Structure formats: structure tokens, C-alpha cells
Coordinates of C-alpha atoms in Angstrom, one line a residue:
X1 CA 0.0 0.0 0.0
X2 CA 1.2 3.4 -1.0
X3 CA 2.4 6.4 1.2
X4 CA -0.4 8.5 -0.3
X5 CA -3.3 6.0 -0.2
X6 CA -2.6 5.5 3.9
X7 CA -2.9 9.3 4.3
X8 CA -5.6 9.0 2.2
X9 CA -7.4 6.4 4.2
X10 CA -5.9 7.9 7.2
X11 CA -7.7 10.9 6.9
X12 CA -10.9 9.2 5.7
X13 CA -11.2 7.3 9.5
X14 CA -9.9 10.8 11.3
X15 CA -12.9 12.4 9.5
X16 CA -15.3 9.6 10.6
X17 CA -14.8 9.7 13.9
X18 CA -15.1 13.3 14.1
X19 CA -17.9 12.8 12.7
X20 CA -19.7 10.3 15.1
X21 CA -18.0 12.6 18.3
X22 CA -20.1 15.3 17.1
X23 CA -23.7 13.2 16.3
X24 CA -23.1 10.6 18.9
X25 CA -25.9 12.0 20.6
X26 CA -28.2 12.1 17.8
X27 CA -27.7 10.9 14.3
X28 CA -31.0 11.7 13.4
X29 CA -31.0 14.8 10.9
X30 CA -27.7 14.3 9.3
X31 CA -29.1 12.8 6.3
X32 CA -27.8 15.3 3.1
X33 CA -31.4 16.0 1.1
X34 CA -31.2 13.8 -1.9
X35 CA -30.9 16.7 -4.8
X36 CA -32.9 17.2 -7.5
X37 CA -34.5 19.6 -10.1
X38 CA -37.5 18.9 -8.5
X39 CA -36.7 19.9 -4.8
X40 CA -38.6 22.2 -3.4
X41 CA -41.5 21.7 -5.9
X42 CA -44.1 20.1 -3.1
X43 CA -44.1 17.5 -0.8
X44 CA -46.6 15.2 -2.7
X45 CA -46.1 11.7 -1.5
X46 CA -46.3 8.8 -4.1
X47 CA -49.8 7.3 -2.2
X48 CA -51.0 10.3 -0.3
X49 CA -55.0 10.1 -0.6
X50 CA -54.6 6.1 -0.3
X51 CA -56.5 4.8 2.2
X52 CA -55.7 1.4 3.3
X53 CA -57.3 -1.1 6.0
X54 CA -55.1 -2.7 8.0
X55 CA -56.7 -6.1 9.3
X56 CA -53.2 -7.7 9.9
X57 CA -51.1 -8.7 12.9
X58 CA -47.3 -9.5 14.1
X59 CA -44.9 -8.8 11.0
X60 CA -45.2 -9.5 7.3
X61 CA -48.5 -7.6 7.1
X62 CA -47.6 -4.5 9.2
X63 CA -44.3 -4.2 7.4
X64 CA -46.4 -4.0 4.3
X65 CA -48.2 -1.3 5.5
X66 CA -45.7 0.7 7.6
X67 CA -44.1 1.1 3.9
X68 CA -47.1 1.8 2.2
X69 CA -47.8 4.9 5.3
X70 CA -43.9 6.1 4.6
X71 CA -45.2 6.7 0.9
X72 CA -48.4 8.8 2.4
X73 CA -51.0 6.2 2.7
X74 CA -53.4 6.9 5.6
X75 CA -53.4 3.5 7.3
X76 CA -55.9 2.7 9.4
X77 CA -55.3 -0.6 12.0
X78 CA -58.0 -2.5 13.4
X79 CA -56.9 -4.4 16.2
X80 CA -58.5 -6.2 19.4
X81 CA -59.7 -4.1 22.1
X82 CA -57.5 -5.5 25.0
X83 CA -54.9 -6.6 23.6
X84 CA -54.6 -5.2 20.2
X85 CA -51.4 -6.8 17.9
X86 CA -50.0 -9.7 19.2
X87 CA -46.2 -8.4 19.0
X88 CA -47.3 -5.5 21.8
X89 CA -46.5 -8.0 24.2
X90 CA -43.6 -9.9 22.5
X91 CA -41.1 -8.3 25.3
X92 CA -38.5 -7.6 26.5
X93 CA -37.6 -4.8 25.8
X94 CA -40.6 -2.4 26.7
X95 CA -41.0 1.1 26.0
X96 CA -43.1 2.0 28.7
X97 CA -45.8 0.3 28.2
X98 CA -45.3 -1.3 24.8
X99 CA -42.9 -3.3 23.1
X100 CA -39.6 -2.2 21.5
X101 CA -41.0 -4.7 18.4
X102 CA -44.6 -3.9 18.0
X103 CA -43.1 -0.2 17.5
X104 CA -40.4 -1.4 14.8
X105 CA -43.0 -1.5 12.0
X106 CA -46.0 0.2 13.2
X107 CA -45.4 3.7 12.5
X108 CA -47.7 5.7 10.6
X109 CA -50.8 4.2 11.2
X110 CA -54.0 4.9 13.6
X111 CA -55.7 2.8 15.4
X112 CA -59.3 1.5 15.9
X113 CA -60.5 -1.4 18.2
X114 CA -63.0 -3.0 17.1
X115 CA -64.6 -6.2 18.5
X116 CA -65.3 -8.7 15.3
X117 CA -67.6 -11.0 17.3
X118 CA -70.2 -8.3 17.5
X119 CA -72.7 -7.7 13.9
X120 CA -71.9 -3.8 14.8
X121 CA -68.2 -4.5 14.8
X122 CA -68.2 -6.0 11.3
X123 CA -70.3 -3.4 10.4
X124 CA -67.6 -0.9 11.2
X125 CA -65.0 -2.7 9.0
X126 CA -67.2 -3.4 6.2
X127 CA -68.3 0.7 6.5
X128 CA -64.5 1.2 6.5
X129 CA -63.6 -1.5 3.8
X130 CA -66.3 1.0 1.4
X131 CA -63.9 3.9 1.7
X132 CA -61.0 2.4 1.4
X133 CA -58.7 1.4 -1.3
X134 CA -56.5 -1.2 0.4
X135 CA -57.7 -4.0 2.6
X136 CA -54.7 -6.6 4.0
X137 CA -55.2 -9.0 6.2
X138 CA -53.4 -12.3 7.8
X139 CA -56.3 -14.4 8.9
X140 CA -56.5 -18.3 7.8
X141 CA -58.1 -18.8 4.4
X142 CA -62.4 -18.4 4.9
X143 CA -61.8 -16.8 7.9
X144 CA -63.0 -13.6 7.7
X145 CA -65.5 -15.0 4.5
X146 CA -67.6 -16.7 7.5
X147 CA -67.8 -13.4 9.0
X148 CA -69.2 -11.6 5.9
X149 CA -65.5 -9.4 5.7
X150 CA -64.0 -11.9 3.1
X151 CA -62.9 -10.8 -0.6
X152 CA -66.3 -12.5 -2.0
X153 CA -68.2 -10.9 0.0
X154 CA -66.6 -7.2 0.4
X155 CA -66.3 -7.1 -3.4
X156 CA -69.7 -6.4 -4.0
X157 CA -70.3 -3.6 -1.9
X158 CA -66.3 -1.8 -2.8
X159 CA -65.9 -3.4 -6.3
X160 CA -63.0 -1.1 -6.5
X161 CA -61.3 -2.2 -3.2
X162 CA -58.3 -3.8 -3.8
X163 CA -58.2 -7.1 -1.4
X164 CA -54.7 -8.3 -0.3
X165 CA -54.1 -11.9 1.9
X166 CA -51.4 -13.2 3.2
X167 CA -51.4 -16.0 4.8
X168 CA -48.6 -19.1 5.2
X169 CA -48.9 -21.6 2.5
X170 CA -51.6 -19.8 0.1
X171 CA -55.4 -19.4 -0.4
X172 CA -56.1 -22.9 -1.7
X173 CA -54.3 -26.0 -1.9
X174 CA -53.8 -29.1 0.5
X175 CA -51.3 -26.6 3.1
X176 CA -53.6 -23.5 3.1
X177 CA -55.1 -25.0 6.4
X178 CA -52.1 -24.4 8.2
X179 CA -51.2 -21.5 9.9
X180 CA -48.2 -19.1 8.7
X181 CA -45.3 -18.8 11.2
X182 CA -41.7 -17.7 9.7
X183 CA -39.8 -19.9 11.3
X184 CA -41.6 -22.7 9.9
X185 CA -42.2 -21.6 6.5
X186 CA -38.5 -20.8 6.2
X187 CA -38.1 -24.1 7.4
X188 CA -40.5 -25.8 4.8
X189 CA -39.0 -23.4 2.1
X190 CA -35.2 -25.1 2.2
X191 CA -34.0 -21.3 3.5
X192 CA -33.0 -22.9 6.6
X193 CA -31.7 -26.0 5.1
X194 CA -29.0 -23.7 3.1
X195 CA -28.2 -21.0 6.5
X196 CA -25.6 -22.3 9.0
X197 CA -22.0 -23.6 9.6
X198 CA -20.6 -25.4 6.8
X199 CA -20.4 -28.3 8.9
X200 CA -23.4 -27.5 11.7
X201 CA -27.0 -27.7 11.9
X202 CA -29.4 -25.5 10.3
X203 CA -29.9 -22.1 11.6
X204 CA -32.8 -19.4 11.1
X205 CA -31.5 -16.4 10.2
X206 CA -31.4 -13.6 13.0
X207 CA -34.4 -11.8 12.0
X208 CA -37.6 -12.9 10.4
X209 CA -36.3 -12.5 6.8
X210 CA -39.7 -15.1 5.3
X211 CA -41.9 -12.5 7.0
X212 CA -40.1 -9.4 5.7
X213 CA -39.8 -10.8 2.6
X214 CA -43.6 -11.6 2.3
X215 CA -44.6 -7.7 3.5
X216 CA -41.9 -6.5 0.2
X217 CA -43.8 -8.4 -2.0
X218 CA -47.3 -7.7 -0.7
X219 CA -46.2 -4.1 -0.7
X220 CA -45.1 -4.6 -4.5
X221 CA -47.7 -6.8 -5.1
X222 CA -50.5 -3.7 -3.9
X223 CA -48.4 -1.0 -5.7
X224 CA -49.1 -2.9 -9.4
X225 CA -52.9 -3.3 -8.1
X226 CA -53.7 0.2 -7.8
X227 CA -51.8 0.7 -11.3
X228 CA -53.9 -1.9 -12.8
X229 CA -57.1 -0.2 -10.8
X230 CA -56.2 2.9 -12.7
X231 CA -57.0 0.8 -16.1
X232 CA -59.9 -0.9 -15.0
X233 CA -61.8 0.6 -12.7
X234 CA -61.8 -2.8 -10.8
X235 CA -60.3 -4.0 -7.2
X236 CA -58.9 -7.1 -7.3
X237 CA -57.7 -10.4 -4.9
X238 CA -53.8 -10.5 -4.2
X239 CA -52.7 -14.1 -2.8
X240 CA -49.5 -13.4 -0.9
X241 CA -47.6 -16.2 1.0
X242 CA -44.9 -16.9 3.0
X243 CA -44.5 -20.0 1.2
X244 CA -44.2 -18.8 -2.1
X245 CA -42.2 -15.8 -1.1
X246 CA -39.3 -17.9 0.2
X247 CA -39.1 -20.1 -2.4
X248 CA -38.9 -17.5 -5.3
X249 CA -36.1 -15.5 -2.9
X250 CA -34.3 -18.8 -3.1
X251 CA -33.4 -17.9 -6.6
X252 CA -30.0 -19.4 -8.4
X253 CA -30.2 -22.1 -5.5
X254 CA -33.1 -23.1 -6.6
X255 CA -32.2 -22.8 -9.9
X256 CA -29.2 -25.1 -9.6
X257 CA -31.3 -27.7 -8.0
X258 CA -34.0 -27.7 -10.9
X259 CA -31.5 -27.0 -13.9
X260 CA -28.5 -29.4 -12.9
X261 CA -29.8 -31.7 -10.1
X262 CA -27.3 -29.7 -7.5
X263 CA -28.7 -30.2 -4.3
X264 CA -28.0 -26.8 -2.4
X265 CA -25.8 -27.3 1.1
X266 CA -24.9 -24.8 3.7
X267 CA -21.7 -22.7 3.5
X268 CA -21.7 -20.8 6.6
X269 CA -20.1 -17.1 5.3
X270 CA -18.9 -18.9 1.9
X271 CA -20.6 -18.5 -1.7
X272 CA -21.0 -22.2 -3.2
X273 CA -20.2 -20.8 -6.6
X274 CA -17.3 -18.0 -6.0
X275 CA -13.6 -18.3 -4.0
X276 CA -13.0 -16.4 -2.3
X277 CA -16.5 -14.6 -1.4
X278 CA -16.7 -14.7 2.7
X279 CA -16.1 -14.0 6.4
X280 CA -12.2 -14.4 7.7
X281 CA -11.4 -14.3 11.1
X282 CA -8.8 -11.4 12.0
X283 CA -6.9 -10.6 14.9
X284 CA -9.9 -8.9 16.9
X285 CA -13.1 -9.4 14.2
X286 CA -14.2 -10.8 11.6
X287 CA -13.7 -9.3 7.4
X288 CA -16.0 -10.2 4.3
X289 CA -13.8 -10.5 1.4
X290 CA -15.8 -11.2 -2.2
X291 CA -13.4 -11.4 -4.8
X292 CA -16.2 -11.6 -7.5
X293 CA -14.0 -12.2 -10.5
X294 CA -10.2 -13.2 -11.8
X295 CA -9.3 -9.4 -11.5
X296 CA -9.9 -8.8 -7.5
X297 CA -8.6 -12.1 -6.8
X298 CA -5.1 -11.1 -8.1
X299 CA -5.7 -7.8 -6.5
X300 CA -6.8 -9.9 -3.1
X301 CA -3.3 -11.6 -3.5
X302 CA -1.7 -8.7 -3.7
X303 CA -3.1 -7.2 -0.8
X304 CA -2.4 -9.6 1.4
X305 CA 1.2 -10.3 0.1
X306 CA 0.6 -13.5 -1.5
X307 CA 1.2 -13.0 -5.3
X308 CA 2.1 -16.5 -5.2
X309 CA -1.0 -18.1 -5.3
X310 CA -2.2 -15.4 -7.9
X311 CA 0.2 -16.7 -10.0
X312 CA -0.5 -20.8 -9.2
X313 CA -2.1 -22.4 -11.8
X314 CA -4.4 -24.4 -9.4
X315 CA -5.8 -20.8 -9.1
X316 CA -6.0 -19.1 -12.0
X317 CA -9.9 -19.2 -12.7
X318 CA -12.7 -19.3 -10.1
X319 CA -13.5 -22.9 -11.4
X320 CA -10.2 -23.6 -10.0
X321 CA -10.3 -22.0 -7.2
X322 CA -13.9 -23.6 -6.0
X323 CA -12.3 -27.0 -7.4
X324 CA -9.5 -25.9 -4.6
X325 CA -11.7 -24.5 -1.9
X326 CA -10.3 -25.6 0.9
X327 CA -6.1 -25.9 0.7
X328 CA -7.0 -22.1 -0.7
X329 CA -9.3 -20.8 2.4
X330 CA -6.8 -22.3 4.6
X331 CA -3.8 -20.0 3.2
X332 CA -5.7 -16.9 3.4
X333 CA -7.6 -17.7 6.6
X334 CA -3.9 -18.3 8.2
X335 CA -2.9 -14.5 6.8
X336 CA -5.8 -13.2 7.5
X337 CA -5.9 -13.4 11.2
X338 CA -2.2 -12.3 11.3
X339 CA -3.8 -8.5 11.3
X340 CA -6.8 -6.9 13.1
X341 CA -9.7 -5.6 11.1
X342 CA -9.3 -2.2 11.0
X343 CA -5.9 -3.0 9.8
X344 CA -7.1 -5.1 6.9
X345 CA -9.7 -2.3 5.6
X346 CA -6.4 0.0 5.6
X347 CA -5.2 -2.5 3.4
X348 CA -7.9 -2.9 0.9
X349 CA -8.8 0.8 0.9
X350 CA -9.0 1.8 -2.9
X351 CA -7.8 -1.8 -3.8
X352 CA -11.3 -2.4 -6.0
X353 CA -12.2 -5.2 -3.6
X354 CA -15.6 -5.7 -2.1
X355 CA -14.6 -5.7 1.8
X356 CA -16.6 -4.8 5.2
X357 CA -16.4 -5.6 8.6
X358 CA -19.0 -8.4 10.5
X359 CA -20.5 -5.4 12.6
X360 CA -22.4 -6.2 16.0
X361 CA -25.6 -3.9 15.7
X362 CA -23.8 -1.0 18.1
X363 CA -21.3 -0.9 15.5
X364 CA -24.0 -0.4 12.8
X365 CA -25.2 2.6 14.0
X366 CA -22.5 4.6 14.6
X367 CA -21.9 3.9 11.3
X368 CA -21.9 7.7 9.5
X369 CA -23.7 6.2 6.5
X370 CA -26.2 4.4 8.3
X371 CA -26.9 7.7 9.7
X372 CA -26.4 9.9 6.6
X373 CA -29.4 7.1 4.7
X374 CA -32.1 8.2 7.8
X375 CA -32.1 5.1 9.1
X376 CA -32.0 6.2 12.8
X377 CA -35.3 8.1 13.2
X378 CA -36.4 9.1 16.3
X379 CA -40.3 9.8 17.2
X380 CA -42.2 11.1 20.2
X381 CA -44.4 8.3 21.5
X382 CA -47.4 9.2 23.7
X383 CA -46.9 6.7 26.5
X384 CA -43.1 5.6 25.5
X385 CA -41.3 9.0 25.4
X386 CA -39.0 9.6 22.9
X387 CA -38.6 6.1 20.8
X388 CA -35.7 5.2 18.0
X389 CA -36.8 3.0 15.2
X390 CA -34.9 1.7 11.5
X391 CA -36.2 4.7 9.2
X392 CA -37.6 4.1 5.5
X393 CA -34.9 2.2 3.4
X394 CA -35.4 4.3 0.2
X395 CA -35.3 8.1 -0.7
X396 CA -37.2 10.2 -3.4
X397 CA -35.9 12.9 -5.0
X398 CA -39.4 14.7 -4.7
X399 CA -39.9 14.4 -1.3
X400 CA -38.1 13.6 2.4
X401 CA -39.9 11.5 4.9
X402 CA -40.0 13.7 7.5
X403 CA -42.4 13.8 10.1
X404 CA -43.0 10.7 10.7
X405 CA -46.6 9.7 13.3
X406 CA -45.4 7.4 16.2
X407 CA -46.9 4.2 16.4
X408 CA -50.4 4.1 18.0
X409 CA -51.4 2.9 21.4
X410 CA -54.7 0.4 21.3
X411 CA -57.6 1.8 20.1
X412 CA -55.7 5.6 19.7
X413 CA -58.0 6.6 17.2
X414 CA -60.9 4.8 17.5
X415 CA -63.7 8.3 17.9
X416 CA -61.6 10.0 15.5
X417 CA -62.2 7.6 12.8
X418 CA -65.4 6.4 13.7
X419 CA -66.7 10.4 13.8
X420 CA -64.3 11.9 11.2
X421 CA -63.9 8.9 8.7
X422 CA -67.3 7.1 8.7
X423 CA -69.6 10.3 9.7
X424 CA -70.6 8.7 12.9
X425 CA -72.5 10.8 15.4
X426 CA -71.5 11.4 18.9
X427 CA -74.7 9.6 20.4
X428 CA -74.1 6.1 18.3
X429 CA -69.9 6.2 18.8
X430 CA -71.1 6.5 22.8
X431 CA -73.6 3.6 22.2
X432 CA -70.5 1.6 20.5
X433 CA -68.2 2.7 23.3
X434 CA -70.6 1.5 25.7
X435 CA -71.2 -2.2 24.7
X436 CA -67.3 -2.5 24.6
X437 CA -67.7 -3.1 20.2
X438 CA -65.2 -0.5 19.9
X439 CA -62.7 0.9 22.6
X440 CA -61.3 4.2 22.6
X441 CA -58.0 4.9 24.3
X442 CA -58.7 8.1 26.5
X443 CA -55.4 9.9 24.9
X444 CA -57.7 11.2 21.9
X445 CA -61.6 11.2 22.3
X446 CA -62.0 13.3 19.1

């Protein structure tokens, strides 16, 4: 490594740390506006004046519509009166009086209890369901069909309403009994099958990546819809699964398996198909190397002083080198714990090689670009305080998410949309309020 590139690099990490001395108490508002000619030309979000219904619970559903209320869609959740979602009590940790998980992906929405087991209850939902554009909901195929709220039935009275499921395994066939849990769909799916040591038993991935998968491609899947509604004039039914969403993320594994017979194993950190592409242990860390192509595995070689095995034949091509896996990973895992991690990014700063340290999640956010993206964003909760949540993943040049509505307490909203939304009048919300259909949290009567 040249003089000049480590006072390059040198001067990079002086600037960083600067940097996270002077936002370490809030990394908030340090995102740079993404330019454009049409800054400053409004605010008018993609899906303002959406409406959508929110009938779902736990994750893959109100990931769905957290995105869809980042992109201006009013969102309005019915939930239980009591108990409301079921991840409000998946704790510890607690914010006060509410989970640090229900309020990961429930921003942006209001809330109305409303007891289903009552004919005025559905009533509400099906009055709601006429005004709105998007329904979701997670319930078990026929479900909410024997309680007059399914597609079939809603259809005819909001023929434009554009009706989303998602469920585990699909609306018909001989799984769609079964109820959708991620860990068990990305069980059934073969994701866990191909996640783990090399050598170990499967693992499920640290977060619930079937469900947050499933909420991207209802989100997607709800986006095309209300295109399609702008052609027709029409709703329409959209089938979303756990199931099916795992299997299609499976992608070139699956594709292996189906084209060539190649029945996928686990690799721990490793690529099947590239060498070297994964995690080596360093002095103090771990490093992710992927040296995608012939190039950056010469310029790997060179980095770490081994132009040697650049220049062994038993190397020379990535068919060789996943041919020669192991005696290969064993030389560079051997130089690569010679030298900490920070000492290695030194190394392979401006090198051309795809390199990053294994962060723990304290390391992720003091990250200065994790922070300059808005993903730290910070909301005043009415019974939590101040809360921190993973902001919006992607930025529009005509507009910044900004301003983001906490996520609601049980029931939050329930007067304000039953009088404001529906027209209800005060005497018939007090009559609702009274036989415990609906429940009103006593933050916001109006």
C-alpha cells in the first residue's frame, strides 16, 4: 500500500470519527437531502390520498403497511380491544408500556379497536372497507368469509377495493389450512436448510427474513394493483404467502437444484459458486472479502502479500479455485488473522475489492452512513417517550420523509375515525363505546 493512499485512508477514518464525536448524541438529521431539479416543488407523496385497512397482525403484514404509510397512505389498524397486535406483548424490551418490536414497524398508522364477534363491529370494518382502497389481512383462508369481511363478499359492496391476503402456504391448496409462522415456512421453504456452519445444523436467520420478505412483495404486489385499478376501474384479490415468497427469494439455489440436479448445502459465510466470497477471522473481528471475479482475486493476492497463489495455476480461474476451496481458504484464513480488522480495511482501501467488517448492531449505527441514509429516526411516542426505530430504506428525490406519526397505542384513534372517517355521530360512537364493540383509548376522544 502506497504512502499516499494510507494518508488518504488515514484521513478518511480521522474524518469519521469526528464525525460520530459530534452526532453521537443524535444521528438523526444528518441525512444530506437527496438533490434534485424537483426539490422544493411540493411534498406530494407517491400514495397520499390512499386509504388502506389494515386487518393484519405480528410482521409480514404491518411491514407491508408501515411502507405503504412512509409513501403517504393513511393506514388505518383494526386491532382487538384489550390486547390489540399480538407483537405488543412480544417483550422484552418495553418502551413504557409497549414493546420495543410492535413499534419497529408500526409507525404511521392509527388505530381502531374493534370487537369482530359483534354484527356492529363487522359493520364498522365493512363501513370502512367501502372507503377504502387497500384492505390486507393475515387471517386463515375463509376466515373472515364466514364473517361476511371476506374478498367475495366485500367485493360487491367496494368493487373497487383492492383485497390483499397473506397467509402461510396460500389461499387454496392441500397446506392452506395451516397457519403461517416464519420460522416454519422458512423451514419448509429449504432457506434454513441452506443457513448455518458449513459443517453444523441448520440455523434461522437472526431476523424474520420469510416475513419481511412476504410484506416486500405484498407491498409490491399492492403498488401494481392500484396501477392496474387505474386501467380498469376494478379491485382485485392478491394471494401473498410466506411460502411462495421464500421459495422465489431462493433464486440461483433453486435454480441449480432444478436445472443441474445440484442439491443446495450450507456454506456458513462462503458462496458455493465463488472463492474467495466470505467472512475471515482477523486478529480482533471478523472481514468479508468477495473477490467476484479473476481481477480482485489477483488484487486480493496482492493485498495480502501472497502473489504467489495469484500466479499458481491451481488458481487461476474461479472454477479452479472452488475446485481448490479448501487448501485455498486455509492460506488466506492463516494471513488473515495475522492482522486486526481495521488493519485489513487499511489494506484494501482503494484496492477495487468488495470488503466490510461483520458489525455487531452498536457498531452499525454509529456507522456515519447508516446515519447519513435516515435510518436512525427518532419519534415522540405518547406513552413511551422519545422512541428510536430503523427509518424508510429508500429516498425520493421529490420528497423527504420527514415527520414521521409514532406508532399508536390500542384503540388511539378509534372516535376520531369512527366520527371523522365514517360520519358517525356522537350519540351512536357513545352507544359503540358502551357495549365494549369498539374501545377508545382516553389519549384522543376526538
Amino acid at each position: 500500500m502506497s504512502g499516499s493512499a494510507v494518508i488518504r485512508v488515514l484521513s478518511h477514518l480521522s474524518k469519521t470519527s469526528q464525525f460520530l464525536q459530534a452526532n453521537k448524541t443524535n444521528c438523526v438529521n444528518v441525512r444530506r437531502p437527496f438533490t434534485s431539479k424537483l426539490q422544493g416543488e411540493g411534498r406530494i407523496r407517491p400514495l397520499d390520498g390512499v386509504k388502506v385497512l389494515d386487518l393484519t397482525r405480528v410482521l409480514a403484514g404491518p411491514f407491508a403497511t408501515m411502507i405503504l404509510g412512509d409513501l403517504g397512505a393513511e393506514v388505518i389498524k383494526v386491532e382487538r380491544p384489550g390486547s390489540g397486535d399480538d407483537t405488543r406483548a412480544w417483550g422484552p424490551p418495553f418502551l413504557g408500556e409497549e414493546s420495543a418490536y410492535f413499534l419497529s414497524v408500526n409507525r404511521n398508522k392509527k388505530s381502531i379497536a374493534v370487537n369482530l364477534k359483534y354484527p356492529k363491529g363487522i359493520k364498522v370494518v365493512t363501513e370502512l372497507a367501502k372507503i377504502c382502497d387497500v384492505l390486507l389481512e393475515n387471517y386463515l383462508p375463509g376466515k373472515l368469509g364466514e364473517m361476511g369481511l371476506g374478498y367475495e363478499e366485500l367485493r360487491k359492496v367496494a368493487p373497487r377495493l383492492i383485497y390483499c391476503s397473506i397467509t402461510g402456504y396460500g389461499q387454496t391448496g392441500p397446506e392452506s389450512h395451516k397457519p403461517g409462522y416464519d420460522s416454519i415456512a422458512c423451514a419448509v421453504s429449504g432457506m434454513m436448510h441452506i443457513t448455518g456452519p458449513e459443517d453444523g445444523d441448520p440455523v434461522r436467520p437472526g431476523v424474520a427474513m420469510t416475513d419481511l420478505a412476504t410484506g416486500l412483495y405484498t407491498h409490491g404486489a399492492i403498488m401494481a394493483a392500484l396501477l392496474q385499478r387505474q386501467k380498469t376501474g376494478r379491485g382485485l384479490h392478491i394471494d401473498c404467502n410466506l411460502l411462495s415468497s421464500q421459495v422465489a427469494c431462493l433464486t440461483h439455489i433453486a435454480a441449480n437444484y432444478l436445472n443441474a440436479g445440484i442439491e443446495a448445502r450450507r456454506w456458513g459465510t462462503a458462496h458455493g459458486s465463488i472463492v474467495p466470497y466470505q467472512g475471515f477471522k482477523t486478529k480482533d473481528g471478523y472481514l468479508v472479502v468477495a473477490a467476484g471475479n479473476d481481477q480482485q482475486f489477483v488484487k486480493v493476492c496482492k493485498v495480502v502479500s501472497r502473489n504467489d497463489l495469484a500466479e499458481n495455476p491451481k488458481y487461476k480461474s474461479n472454477m479452479l479455485r472452488v475446485k481448490h476451496r479448501r487448501e485455498l481458504l486455509q492460506i488466506l484464513s492463516k494471513r488473515f488473522i495475522e492482522e486486526t480488522t481495521g488493519e485489513w480495511l487499511l489494506r484494501f482501501e482503494g484496492s477495487g475489492v468488495p470488503c466490510g467488517p461483520i458489525n455487531n448492531i452498536q457498531q452499525v449505527f454509529e456507522n456515519p452512513q447508516v446515519a447519513h441514509n435516515g435510518l436512525i429516526l427518532e419519534m415522540d411516542h405518547p406513552t413511551s417517550g422519545r422512541i428510536t426505530v430503523p427509518g424508510p430504506a429508500v429516498r425520493f428525490s421529490s420528497f423527504e420523509q420527514v415527520g414521521a406519526m409514532p406508532p399508536p397505542v390500542i384503540g388511539q384513534h378509534t372516535v376520531q375515525i369512527l366520527k371523522h372517517t365514517l360520519g358517525y355521530g356522537d350519540e351512536e360512537i357513545e352507544q359503540l363505546l358502551a357495549s365494549r364493540i369498539v374501545t377508545q383509548n382516553e389519549l384522543d376522544r376526538g
